[in-house]
């Protein structure tokens, strides 16, 4: 590099800069560290990004048969590193944005009211298991909380006991996507259910760190949540399309957004004024991401399409585009 900065120095500075403005940048830092190690082995002495080194990184990933979305994730931080170097006068190869195939956008699955009722009924039938002794208490409340508050799965499973104010009926979501915190009031029905659950679990588990505890005092794992979810789907006779297809736990969050919008329209409420409320629950950085659900609502409930168009015109992206980030 003409500036005397090594590739390692550039990566360290880029990561520090991203974190200074509020990004976690943990996964990206790990990818850049792997890219640096790859270049050290395959292109010793190289202290910038060249087309051969970037293309070799892509080729190595393709040999592992990674999915298009994974490939995009492996390349995005490398492209950001090239831009960072370029802004500092270092010649660095920037892979064109259209060089890689874009993964197909997953269209959210919107559960019907009957499917939701059946799914929650199956969680209520979750039986005691000696290997996971709190499972039958955790699962009915976990999935109801995800749906009722529009939470991401990890936001729910990583709730600490201190994050749930039973008396006030408020959840504190900490360090969520984008590094942001938010507070979410819950309905009285859910508050009462959380209170009963907390009393039951406290009676069996004693002092605990995690509101939804997993094994050995640790939080629930994503794998544990998804295994139980797939079983509940099967018991509720809701078909699943296999890996990469729905329905997913995350679709409970999408369904919450659509159902709230549908009810607001049905009750003649000012949906434009209420979008920031939904934005807060969803934890979106921009109301534009939340407005995406207006289009999704029109797709799911065509009878209100005219009213949605009167509210938003043609400014909301189509369903296949998806929210830009933070969905």
Coordinates of C-alpha atoms in Angstrom, one line a residue:
X1 CA 0.0 0.0 0.0
X2 CA 1.3 3.4 -0.8
X3 CA 0.1 4.7 2.6
X4 CA 2.2 2.1 4.5
X5 CA -0.9 0.6 5.9
X6 CA -1.1 -3.2 5.9
X7 CA -4.2 -5.2 5.1
X8 CA -4.4 -6.1 8.8
X9 CA -4.2 -2.5 9.8
X10 CA -6.9 -1.5 7.3
X11 CA -9.3 -4.2 8.6
X12 CA -8.7 -3.2 12.2
X13 CA -9.4 0.5 11.4
X14 CA -12.5 -0.3 9.3
X15 CA -14.0 -2.4 12.1
X16 CA -13.2 0.2 14.7
X17 CA -14.8 2.9 12.5
X18 CA -18.0 0.9 12.0
X19 CA -18.3 0.1 15.7
X20 CA -17.7 3.8 16.6
X21 CA -20.8 4.8 14.7
X22 CA -23.0 2.1 16.3
X23 CA -22.6 -1.1 14.2
X24 CA -21.8 -4.3 16.0
X25 CA -19.8 -5.5 13.0
X26 CA -18.9 -8.8 14.7
X27 CA -19.8 -11.2 11.8
X28 CA -18.2 -8.8 9.3
X29 CA -15.0 -8.6 11.4
X30 CA -14.8 -12.4 11.4
X31 CA -15.3 -12.6 7.7
X32 CA -12.6 -10.0 7.1
X33 CA -10.2 -11.9 9.4
X34 CA -10.8 -15.0 7.3
X35 CA -10.2 -13.0 4.1
X36 CA -7.0 -11.7 5.5
X37 CA -5.8 -15.2 6.4
X38 CA -6.9 -16.5 3.0
X39 CA -4.9 -13.7 1.2
X40 CA -1.8 -14.4 3.5
X41 CA -1.8 -18.0 2.3
X42 CA -2.8 -17.5 -1.3
X43 CA -1.3 -14.1 -2.1
X44 CA 1.6 -13.6 0.4
X45 CA 2.8 -10.0 0.6
X46 CA -0.4 -8.6 -0.8
X47 CA -1.5 -5.5 1.1
X48 CA -4.5 -4.4 -0.9
X49 CA -7.4 -5.9 -2.8
X50 CA -6.8 -7.1 -6.3
X51 CA -9.2 -8.7 -8.8
X52 CA -7.4 -12.1 -8.6
X53 CA -7.5 -12.1 -4.8
X54 CA -11.2 -11.2 -4.6
X55 CA -12.2 -13.6 -7.4
X56 CA -10.2 -16.4 -5.7
X57 CA -12.1 -15.7 -2.4
X58 CA -15.4 -16.1 -4.4
X59 CA -14.2 -19.2 -6.1
X60 CA -13.2 -20.8 -2.8
X61 CA -16.7 -20.1 -1.4
X62 CA -18.4 -21.5 -4.5
X63 CA -16.4 -24.7 -4.1
X64 CA -18.0 -25.2 -0.7
X65 CA -21.4 -24.9 -2.5
X66 CA -22.6 -22.0 -0.3
X67 CA -26.0 -20.5 -1.0
X68 CA -26.2 -17.2 -2.9
X69 CA -27.2 -15.4 0.3
X70 CA -24.2 -16.8 2.1
X71 CA -21.9 -15.8 -0.8
X72 CA -23.3 -12.2 -0.7
X73 CA -22.5 -12.2 3.0
X74 CA -18.9 -13.3 2.5
X75 CA -18.3 -10.7 -0.2
X76 CA -20.1 -7.6 1.3
X77 CA -17.5 -6.9 3.9
X78 CA -14.7 -7.3 1.4
X79 CA -16.4 -4.7 -0.9
X80 CA -16.7 -2.4 2.1
X81 CA -13.0 -2.8 2.7
X82 CA -12.3 -1.9 -0.9
X83 CA -14.4 1.3 -0.5
X84 CA -12.6 2.2 2.7
X85 CA -9.2 1.8 1.1
X86 CA -10.3 3.8 -1.9
X87 CA -11.4 6.7 0.2
X88 CA -7.9 6.8 1.6
X89 CA -6.2 6.9 -1.8
X90 CA -5.3 3.2 -2.0
X91 CA -5.9 1.4 -5.3
X92 CA -8.1 -1.5 -4.4
X93 CA -10.3 -3.7 -6.5
X94 CA -14.1 -3.1 -5.9
X95 CA -16.2 -6.0 -7.1
X96 CA -19.1 -4.6 -9.2
X97 CA -22.4 -4.8 -7.3
X98 CA -24.1 -6.9 -10.0
X99 CA -21.3 -9.4 -10.2
X100 CA -23.0 -12.0 -8.0
X101 CA -26.5 -13.5 -8.4
X102 CA -28.9 -12.0 -5.9
X103 CA -30.7 -14.6 -3.7
X104 CA -34.4 -15.1 -4.2
X105 CA -36.3 -13.0 -1.7
X106 CA -38.3 -15.0 0.8
X107 CA -41.9 -13.9 0.8
X108 CA -43.2 -14.0 4.3
X109 CA -45.8 -16.6 5.2
X110 CA -48.9 -15.0 6.9
X111 CA -50.6 -17.4 9.2
X112 CA -54.4 -17.4 9.2
X113 CA -56.3 -16.9 12.5
X114 CA -57.1 -20.6 12.5
X115 CA -53.5 -21.6 12.0
X116 CA -52.4 -19.3 14.8
X117 CA -55.0 -20.8 17.2
X118 CA -54.0 -24.3 16.2
X119 CA -50.3 -23.6 16.6
X120 CA -50.7 -22.0 20.1
X121 CA -53.0 -24.9 21.1
X122 CA -50.2 -27.3 20.3
X123 CA -47.7 -25.3 22.4
X124 CA -50.1 -25.5 25.3
X125 CA -50.0 -29.3 24.9
X126 CA -46.2 -29.4 25.1
X127 CA -45.5 -32.1 27.7
X128 CA -42.9 -32.4 30.5
X129 CA -39.5 -33.7 29.4
X130 CA -37.0 -34.9 32.0
X131 CA -34.1 -33.8 29.7
X132 CA -35.6 -30.3 29.3
X133 CA -37.6 -30.0 32.5
X134 CA -39.0 -26.4 31.8
X135 CA -39.9 -26.9 28.2
X136 CA -43.6 -27.4 28.8
X137 CA -43.7 -24.0 30.7
X138 CA -41.4 -22.1 28.3
X139 CA -42.8 -22.9 24.9
X140 CA -46.4 -21.7 25.2
X141 CA -45.3 -18.3 26.5
X142 CA -42.2 -17.9 24.3
X143 CA -44.2 -18.2 21.0
X144 CA -47.0 -16.1 22.2
X145 CA -44.6 -13.3 23.2
X146 CA -42.8 -13.5 19.8
X147 CA -46.2 -13.1 18.1
X148 CA -47.8 -10.6 20.3
X149 CA -44.8 -8.2 20.4
X150 CA -43.5 -8.8 16.9
X151 CA -40.1 -10.0 18.3
X152 CA -37.3 -11.5 16.4
X153 CA -36.6 -15.0 17.8
X154 CA -33.3 -14.0 19.4
X155 CA -34.8 -11.0 21.0
X156 CA -37.2 -13.2 22.8
X157 CA -34.9 -16.1 23.7
X158 CA -32.2 -13.6 25.1
X159 CA -34.6 -11.7 27.4
X160 CA -33.1 -11.6 30.9
X161 CA -35.3 -11.7 33.9
X162 CA -34.5 -8.1 34.6
X163 CA -35.7 -7.2 31.1
X164 CA -39.3 -8.2 31.9
X165 CA -41.2 -5.7 34.1
X166 CA -44.1 -7.9 35.2
X167 CA -45.8 -5.1 37.2
X168 CA -45.6 -2.5 34.5
X169 CA -46.1 -4.9 31.6
X170 CA -43.0 -3.7 29.7
X171 CA -40.3 -5.6 27.9
X172 CA -36.8 -4.1 27.6
X173 CA -35.2 -5.3 24.3
X174 CA -31.5 -4.7 24.5
X175 CA -28.8 -4.5 21.9
X176 CA -31.2 -5.7 19.1
X177 CA -30.4 -5.5 15.4
X178 CA -28.6 -2.3 14.6
X179 CA -27.4 -2.2 18.2
X180 CA -30.5 -0.5 19.4
X181 CA -32.6 -0.9 22.6
X182 CA -36.4 -0.4 22.8
X183 CA -39.2 -0.8 25.3
X184 CA -42.4 -2.6 24.4
X185 CA -45.6 -2.4 26.4
X186 CA -47.5 -5.7 26.4
X187 CA -51.3 -6.3 26.6
X188 CA -52.9 -7.0 29.9
X189 CA -53.6 -10.6 28.8
X190 CA -50.0 -11.2 28.0
X191 CA -48.8 -9.5 31.1
X192 CA -50.9 -11.8 33.2
X193 CA -49.6 -14.8 31.4
X194 CA -46.0 -13.7 31.8
X195 CA -46.6 -13.2 35.5
X196 CA -48.1 -16.7 35.9
X197 CA -45.2 -18.2 33.9
X198 CA -42.6 -16.3 35.9
X199 CA -44.1 -17.6 39.2
X200 CA -44.2 -21.2 37.9
X201 CA -40.6 -21.2 36.5
X202 CA -39.3 -19.4 39.6
X203 CA -40.8 -22.1 41.7
X204 CA -39.0 -24.8 39.8
X205 CA -35.8 -23.1 38.7
X206 CA -35.2 -20.7 41.5
X207 CA -32.9 -17.7 40.7
X208 CA -32.2 -17.5 37.0
X209 CA -30.6 -15.1 34.5
X210 CA -32.7 -15.8 31.4
X211 CA -36.4 -15.3 31.3
X212 CA -36.8 -18.3 29.0
X213 CA -34.0 -20.6 30.3
X214 CA -32.5 -23.4 28.3
X215 CA -30.2 -26.2 29.5
X216 CA -27.7 -25.7 32.3
X217 CA -28.7 -22.1 33.1
X218 CA -28.0 -20.9 29.5
X219 CA -30.5 -19.2 27.2
X220 CA -32.5 -21.2 24.8
X221 CA -30.6 -22.0 21.6
X222 CA -32.0 -21.2 18.1
X223 CA -31.8 -24.9 17.4
X224 CA -34.0 -25.8 20.4
X225 CA -36.6 -23.2 19.5
X226 CA -36.8 -24.4 15.8
X227 CA -37.0 -28.1 16.7
X228 CA -39.9 -27.4 19.0
X229 CA -41.5 -25.1 16.4
X230 CA -41.3 -27.7 13.6
X231 CA -43.0 -30.2 15.9
X232 CA -45.8 -27.8 16.8
X233 CA -46.3 -27.1 13.1
X234 CA -46.6 -30.8 12.3
X235 CA -49.0 -31.3 15.2
X236 CA -51.1 -28.3 14.1
X237 CA -51.3 -29.8 10.5
X238 CA -49.5 -26.8 9.0
X239 CA -47.4 -28.0 6.1
X240 CA -43.7 -26.9 5.9
X241 CA -41.8 -26.5 2.7
X242 CA -38.4 -27.6 4.0
X243 CA -35.2 -25.7 4.6
X244 CA -35.3 -22.2 3.1
X245 CA -39.1 -22.3 2.9
X246 CA -41.8 -21.4 5.3
X247 CA -43.5 -21.2 7.5
X248 CA -40.8 -19.9 9.9
X249 CA -40.8 -18.7 13.5
X250 CA -39.9 -15.3 12.0
X251 CA -43.2 -15.3 10.1
X252 CA -45.1 -14.9 13.4
X253 CA -43.5 -11.4 13.5
X254 CA -44.6 -10.7 10.0
X255 CA -48.1 -11.9 10.8
X256 CA -48.3 -9.7 13.8
X257 CA -47.6 -6.6 11.7
X258 CA -50.1 -7.6 9.0
X259 CA -52.8 -8.4 11.5
X260 CA -52.4 -5.1 13.3
X261 CA -52.6 -3.2 10.0
X262 CA -55.7 -5.1 9.0
X263 CA -57.5 -4.4 12.2
X264 CA -56.5 -0.7 12.0
X265 CA -58.0 -0.4 8.6
X266 CA -61.1 -2.4 9.6
X267 CA -61.7 0.0 12.5
X268 CA -61.2 3.1 10.4
X269 CA -58.1 4.3 12.3
X270 CA -55.4 6.6 10.9
X271 CA -52.9 4.0 9.7
X272 CA -50.4 6.6 8.6
X273 CA -50.2 8.0 12.1
X274 CA -50.0 4.5 13.7
X275 CA -47.1 3.3 11.5
X276 CA -44.5 4.7 14.0
X277 CA -46.1 2.7 16.7
X278 CA -45.6 -0.5 14.7
X279 CA -42.1 0.7 13.7
X280 CA -41.2 0.8 17.4
X281 CA -42.5 -2.7 18.1
X282 CA -40.7 -4.1 15.1
X283 CA -37.5 -2.3 15.9
X284 CA -37.1 -0.8 12.4
X285 CA -34.6 2.0 11.8
X286 CA -36.9 3.6 9.2
X287 CA -40.7 3.8 8.9
X288 CA -40.2 2.9 5.2
X289 CA -39.3 -0.6 6.3
X290 CA -42.5 -0.8 8.4
X291 CA -44.5 0.6 5.5
X292 CA -43.5 -2.6 3.5
X293 CA -46.1 -4.4 5.6
X294 CA -48.8 -2.2 4.0
X295 CA -48.2 -3.9 0.7
X296 CA -48.0 -7.3 2.3
X297 CA -51.3 -6.6 4.0
X298 CA -52.9 -5.8 0.6
X299 CA -51.5 -9.0 -0.8
X300 CA -53.0 -11.1 2.1
X301 CA -56.3 -9.2 2.3
X302 CA -57.2 -7.9 -1.2
X303 CA -60.5 -6.4 0.0
X304 CA -58.6 -3.5 1.7
X305 CA -56.3 -2.8 -1.3
X306 CA -58.2 0.3 -2.3
X307 CA -58.0 1.8 1.2
X308 CA -54.3 1.0 1.4
X309 CA -53.7 2.7 -1.9
X310 CA -55.6 5.7 -0.7
X311 CA -53.3 5.8 2.3
X312 CA -49.9 5.2 0.7
X313 CA -50.3 5.5 -3.0
X314 CA -47.5 3.7 -4.8
X315 CA -44.6 4.5 -2.5
X316 CA -44.3 1.1 -0.8
X317 CA -42.0 -1.5 -2.5
X318 CA -43.6 -4.7 -3.7
X319 CA -43.6 -7.8 -1.5
X320 CA -40.8 -9.4 -3.4
X321 CA -38.5 -6.5 -2.5
X322 CA -38.8 -7.0 1.2
X323 CA -38.0 -4.5 3.9
X324 CA -34.5 -2.9 3.3
X325 CA -33.1 -4.0 6.7
X326 CA -34.0 -4.8 10.2
X327 CA -37.0 -6.8 9.2

